[in-house]
Amino acid sequence: MKRIFAFFAAALLTLGARADEGMWLLPLLKSMNIDVMQQEGCRLTADQIYSINHSSLKDAIVQFDGGCTGEIISDKGLLVTNHHCGYASILKLSTTEHNYLVDGFWALSLKEELPVEGLEVLFLVSMEDVTDQIKDKNSYLRKSAEAKLVEAAEEANPNAYAEVVSFYDDNVFYLVVYKKYTDVRLVGTPPASIGKFGGDTDNWEWPRHTGDFSMFRVYADKKGEPAEYSPANVPLRPKQHLKISLAGVQENDFTMVMGYPGSTQRFQTAPELENMLATQAIAIKNRVAREEIMWDEMCKDPAVNLMYAEDYSMSTNGRKKWQGEEIAFAKLDIIGREKQKEADFLKWVAEDPERQAKYGTVIDDIAKCVEENSDILARTYRLFEGPYKIELVDRALTLVMQIMMQEQDMDGPADDLLVALEDSYKNYYMPLDKKVAAALLKQYREDADPKDYLDSLGGGFDDFATIDMDAYVDYLYGNSAFASFEKLTDAADGKTIGQFSAEISEDPGLVFAMKLYEIIMGVFPGYMVATESLKPYRQIFTEGLMEWQKGQPSYPDANFTMRLTWGHVLPYSPRDGVDYQYFTTLKGVFEKEDPNNPEFIVPDNLHPYKDAPAKAFGRYADKDGTLHLCFLTNNDITGGNSGSPVLNAKGELIGLAFDGNWESMSSDVMFEPDIQRCICVDIRYVLFCVEKLGGAKNIIKELDIVKK
């Protein structure tokens, strides 16, 4: 442990060289970062940012809905995050009669706020280094030590939960304590024509003109503690909330981003990265085929659009990022640079017999492990991005699980089995799924190893290699009860679980599902073994990198724990002859407007501002007289940072991080200081939309706004 702290201390000597890079651990700000941050422009102390003894900025930052970040912006628990982070919740509350995705929603009083079932936010209580109590123990002793630490932490922090989290590939461990609040209610959202303006076309691109925000409120019991939803609950009185600055940003202004970055791969070797690209290519091919069908059907029918909006958005977001990574890896020679780094590492290793004994073969060991497991990883991706994405199959497998759970009560009513399936059919459109099935099965047959073919599917379709796939899909959807909930309920009507189970066993959908399950169970355990087999080598390699890079800035890979990154407001030049400024204005919305393209429709109530003077925007206008929409910083972010607060030197909210730029899609592997940018929505545009377009002056009144 002393060696690790010595490494951290030495890192202080050179932090200034790359102050814009890093997803830094908050408990180490005082010892590692704050001096450099203050030199760069920060006007806060480390204790004002992170403290467990008094309120600090970290108390205003939450992990939102298991995959994003949000921040508290009033003393009544008001929370702001990205629109795409609130998307699933907004969709859940929407109906064809009240489509909040399309129309937007604003609660003009607390009574109008809408509870969102299943939505959770986590407040960080503390992070404590427990490496000495965890590391170098065998598997059983480690689990036992972790359990004791968690139990003690939860006893010391009522209404909280704790977990031990690994950093630096099992070289460092922290005990992290959270408070979870589950009564969270929708307060406001702009229509998708603002919150998702530009859609997939603009995703990961600059310039952007997207008002990517939504607002929620955290509720608690009358003591301020977490509680399940109840009309008696009251708005949370947070330990800390963010002040909001309307001063805007200028080039080179200091910025901080605090949030929960999800995953980076900055300690992986070249063979691992090459294999990552190969498996992502499988996913890209399948997703493109599926997304084209989804988009076509969604554009035809608003009801279908509502059913598949979230699924489509999540699919395109990942797929486009992976496509960008392929391009960036080639353009920036990421693999070549990683190989050079490894060669330099091995040269350092060879200079010392002790290092040679410990680290000399680790890169070769990783390469061998990757090569041995590449086939099982590819087979797994083909299954889960291919046939497993067929919705009819998913519902059949769900029913199988329900039957297995009822083995002791086969005389019960079969209708009871369908409860778990009913909600899934509310967002199911069979014609879309049928087209997807045909496309994915054809793709799977073309790419998969014949040993993973789905033979003997019934109805005379026995040889997967030669069957007429369109004819098989017609047979499957024409004869399976899983093609609709009505058919399924008719099949179960009046039967016991045993009777229904026997009858449904011959259903073409269940036959297909069980065949797929058989293939998956032949592959997935190998995938799990492959994933685990790398861990010991990765631990040794990362430990070696930490020792080798002593005296250089270092931070662990993102793992969805709270981090801080700092940087500056900056433009960039992606290629020769192209220079992007650091902000966009409302003018760009109307330049992109296309009433025939759902991604670029401009809402009617924004049109009066097309050529409006500065006074029309009120205090939200920039000093140049325009309404600024988005801006760029060089903060180091990744997925999970969506919704993170962008803070100025005084810790005041100036924007929300919501995207990265296309040219730096390799940034999860290597930070690119010249071109990597964090795309942020300007908080002034957010408040303009709330007040001027949404008419929600009640929200504006509860904010702590700092005058220009």
mmCIF file of N, CA and C in Angstrom, residues 567-614:
data_model
loop_
_atom_site.group_PDB
_atom_site.id
_atom_site.type_symbol
_atom_site.label_atom_id
_atom_site.label_comp_id
_atom_site.label_asym_id
_atom_site.label_seq_id
_atom_site.Cartn_x
_atom_site.Cartn_y
_atom_site.Cartn_z
ATOM 1 N N GLY A 567 -10.800 21.176 -16.955
ATOM 2 C CA GLY A 567 -10.256 21.593 -18.240
ATOM 3 C C GLY A 567 -10.637 23.029 -18.529
ATOM 4 N N HIS A 568 -10.879 23.325 -19.817
ATOM 5 C CA HIS A 568 -11.166 24.693 -20.221
ATOM 6 C C HIS A 568 -12.125 24.708 -21.400
ATOM 7 N N VAL A 569 -12.783 25.831 -21.591
ATOM 8 C CA VAL A 569 -13.624 26.049 -22.763
ATOM 9 C C VAL A 569 -12.703 26.275 -23.953
ATOM 10 N N LEU A 570 -12.866 25.431 -24.988
ATOM 11 C CA LEU A 570 -11.938 25.506 -26.127
ATOM 12 C C LEU A 570 -12.626 25.146 -27.438
ATOM 13 N N PRO A 571 -12.235 25.788 -28.539
ATOM 14 C CA PRO A 571 -12.651 25.346 -29.868
ATOM 15 C C PRO A 571 -11.751 24.198 -30.312
ATOM 16 N N TYR A 572 -11.909 23.739 -31.538
ATOM 17 C CA TYR A 572 -10.954 22.759 -32.074
ATOM 18 C C TYR A 572 -11.022 22.734 -33.592
ATOM 19 N N SER A 573 -9.987 22.150 -34.170
ATOM 20 C CA SER A 573 -9.904 22.004 -35.618
ATOM 21 C C SER A 573 -9.797 20.520 -35.943
ATOM 22 N N PRO A 574 -10.853 19.904 -36.495
ATOM 23 C CA PRO A 574 -10.830 18.460 -36.742
ATOM 24 C C PRO A 574 -9.979 18.046 -37.937
ATOM 25 N N ARG A 575 -9.773 18.965 -38.882
ATOM 26 C CA ARG A 575 -8.974 18.634 -40.066
ATOM 27 C C ARG A 575 -8.545 19.943 -40.739
ATOM 28 N N ASP A 576 -7.679 19.802 -41.694
ATOM 29 C CA ASP A 576 -7.122 20.976 -42.360
ATOM 30 C C ASP A 576 -8.227 21.837 -42.977
ATOM 31 N N GLY A 577 -8.165 23.126 -42.672
ATOM 32 C CA GLY A 577 -9.120 24.055 -43.267
ATOM 33 C C GLY A 577 -10.452 24.147 -42.557
ATOM 34 N N VAL A 578 -10.634 23.380 -41.488
ATOM 35 C CA VAL A 578 -11.897 23.405 -40.743
ATOM 36 C C VAL A 578 -11.605 23.827 -39.308
ATOM 37 N N ASP A 579 -12.226 24.905 -38.876
ATOM 38 C CA ASP A 579 -12.065 25.404 -37.508
ATOM 39 C C ASP A 579 -13.444 25.585 -36.893
ATOM 40 N N TYR A 580 -13.685 24.896 -35.783
ATOM 41 C CA TYR A 580 -14.964 25.009 -35.089
ATOM 42 C C TYR A 580 -14.837 25.998 -33.932
ATOM 43 N N GLN A 581 -15.800 26.923 -33.827
ATOM 44 C CA GLN A 581 -15.827 27.776 -32.652
ATOM 45 C C GLN A 581 -16.401 26.995 -31.477
ATOM 46 N N TYR A 582 -16.287 27.551 -30.301
ATOM 47 C CA TYR A 582 -16.593 26.792 -29.091
ATOM 48 C C TYR A 582 -18.050 26.855 -28.673
ATOM 49 N N PHE A 583 -18.907 27.564 -29.436
ATOM 50 C CA PHE A 583 -20.312 27.650 -29.041
ATOM 51 C C PHE A 583 -21.206 27.663 -30.275
ATOM 52 N N THR A 584 -22.479 27.361 -30.053
ATOM 53 C CA THR A 584 -23.494 27.469 -31.104
ATOM 54 C C THR A 584 -24.614 28.369 -30.603
ATOM 55 N N THR A 585 -25.424 28.865 -31.526
ATOM 56 C CA THR A 585 -26.526 29.757 -31.177
ATOM 57 C C THR A 585 -27.826 29.245 -31.785
ATOM 58 N N LEU A 586 -28.905 29.923 -31.434
ATOM 59 C CA LEU A 586 -30.228 29.525 -31.921
ATOM 60 C C LEU A 586 -30.308 29.582 -33.446
ATOM 61 N N LYS A 587 -29.501 30.407 -34.055
ATOM 62 C CA LYS A 587 -29.496 30.518 -35.518
ATOM 63 C C LYS A 587 -29.301 29.155 -36.174
ATOM 64 N N GLY A 588 -28.455 28.323 -35.565
ATOM 65 C CA GLY A 588 -28.165 27.018 -36.149
ATOM 66 C C GLY A 588 -29.348 26.075 -36.172
ATOM 67 N N VAL A 589 -30.270 26.247 -35.233
ATOM 68 C CA VAL A 589 -31.476 25.410 -35.220
ATOM 69 C C VAL A 589 -32.270 25.616 -36.504
ATOM 70 N N PHE A 590 -32.432 26.881 -36.879
ATOM 71 C CA PHE A 590 -33.238 27.177 -38.066
ATOM 72 C C PHE A 590 -32.486 26.882 -39.356
ATOM 73 N N GLU A 591 -31.164 26.879 -39.295
ATOM 74 C CA GLU A 591 -30.394 26.471 -40.466
ATOM 75 C C GLU A 591 -30.524 24.969 -40.715
ATOM 76 N N LYS A 592 -30.736 24.212 -39.647
ATOM 77 C CA LYS A 592 -30.880 22.755 -39.782
ATOM 78 C C LYS A 592 -32.336 22.320 -39.966
ATOM 79 N N GLU A 593 -33.269 23.216 -39.742
ATOM 80 C CA GLU A 593 -34.690 22.837 -39.729
ATOM 81 C C GLU A 593 -35.112 22.136 -41.015
ATOM 82 N N ASP A 594 -35.840 21.033 -40.838
ATOM 83 C CA ASP A 594 -36.398 20.283 -41.965
ATOM 84 C C ASP A 594 -37.709 19.662 -41.509
ATOM 85 N N PRO A 595 -38.842 20.260 -41.855
ATOM 86 C CA PRO A 595 -40.140 19.752 -41.382
ATOM 87 C C PRO A 595 -40.476 18.353 -41.878
ATOM 88 N N ASN A 596 -39.733 17.865 -42.871
ATOM 89 C CA ASN A 596 -39.979 16.515 -43.392
ATOM 90 C C ASN A 596 -39.085 15.460 -42.752
ATOM 91 N N ASN A 597 -38.210 15.895 -41.862
ATOM 92 C CA ASN A 597 -37.301 14.971 -41.184
ATOM 93 C C ASN A 597 -37.590 15.021 -39.695
ATOM 94 N N PRO A 598 -38.059 13.916 -39.091
ATOM 95 C CA PRO A 598 -38.418 13.926 -37.669
ATOM 96 C C PRO A 598 -37.286 14.356 -36.748
ATOM 97 N N GLU A 599 -36.044 14.222 -37.205
ATOM 98 C CA GLU A 599 -34.912 14.594 -36.362
ATOM 99 C C GLU A 599 -34.667 16.104 -36.327
ATOM 100 N N PHE A 600 -35.233 16.832 -37.290
ATOM 101 C CA PHE A 600 -34.922 18.259 -37.406
ATOM 102 C C PHE A 600 -36.172 19.136 -37.476
ATOM 103 N N ILE A 601 -37.232 18.699 -36.820
ATOM 104 C CA ILE A 601 -38.433 19.519 -36.701
ATOM 105 C C ILE A 601 -38.237 20.532 -35.577
ATOM 106 N N VAL A 602 -38.618 21.767 -35.810
ATOM 107 C CA VAL A 602 -38.512 22.829 -34.809
ATOM 108 C C VAL A 602 -39.898 23.083 -34.229
ATOM 109 N N PRO A 603 -40.041 23.069 -32.899
ATOM 110 C CA PRO A 603 -41.366 23.271 -32.307
ATOM 111 C C PRO A 603 -41.928 24.656 -32.622
ATOM 112 N N ASP A 604 -43.248 24.744 -32.715
ATOM 113 C CA ASP A 604 -43.895 25.990 -33.123
ATOM 114 C C ASP A 604 -43.554 27.155 -32.198
ATOM 115 N N ASN A 605 -43.478 26.892 -30.885
ATOM 116 C CA ASN A 605 -43.277 28.015 -29.969
ATOM 117 C C ASN A 605 -41.836 28.536 -29.947
ATOM 118 N N LEU A 606 -40.946 27.893 -30.711
ATOM 119 C CA LEU A 606 -39.591 28.414 -30.847
ATOM 120 C C LEU A 606 -39.469 29.343 -32.054
ATOM 121 N N HIS A 607 -40.388 29.210 -33.015
ATOM 122 C CA HIS A 607 -40.305 29.994 -34.248
ATOM 123 C C HIS A 607 -40.335 31.508 -34.035
ATOM 124 N N PRO A 608 -41.115 32.023 -33.083
ATOM 125 C CA PRO A 608 -41.114 33.486 -32.896
ATOM 126 C C PRO A 608 -39.743 34.063 -32.524
ATOM 127 N N TYR A 609 -38.820 33.209 -32.094
ATOM 128 C CA TYR A 609 -37.502 33.682 -31.675
ATOM 129 C C TYR A 609 -36.460 33.596 -32.794
ATOM 130 N N LYS A 610 -36.919 33.254 -33.990
ATOM 131 C CA LYS A 610 -35.971 33.026 -35.086
ATOM 132 C C LYS A 610 -35.092 34.249 -35.348
ATOM 133 N N ASP A 611 -35.670 35.402 -35.456
ATOM 134 C CA ASP A 611 -34.900 36.618 -35.717
ATOM 135 C C ASP A 611 -35.099 37.636 -34.600
ATOM 136 N N ALA A 612 -35.326 37.105 -33.392
ATOM 137 C CA ALA A 612 -35.653 37.979 -32.269
ATOM 138 C C ALA A 612 -34.434 38.771 -31.791
ATOM 139 N N PRO A 613 -34.666 39.980 -31.275
ATOM 140 C CA PRO A 613 -33.570 40.767 -30.696
ATOM 141 C C PRO A 613 -33.170 40.220 -29.335
ATOM 142 N N ALA A 614 -32.081 40.701 -28.805
ATOM 143 C CA ALA A 614 -31.553 40.197 -27.534
ATOM 144 C C ALA A 614 -32.555 40.317 -26.407
#
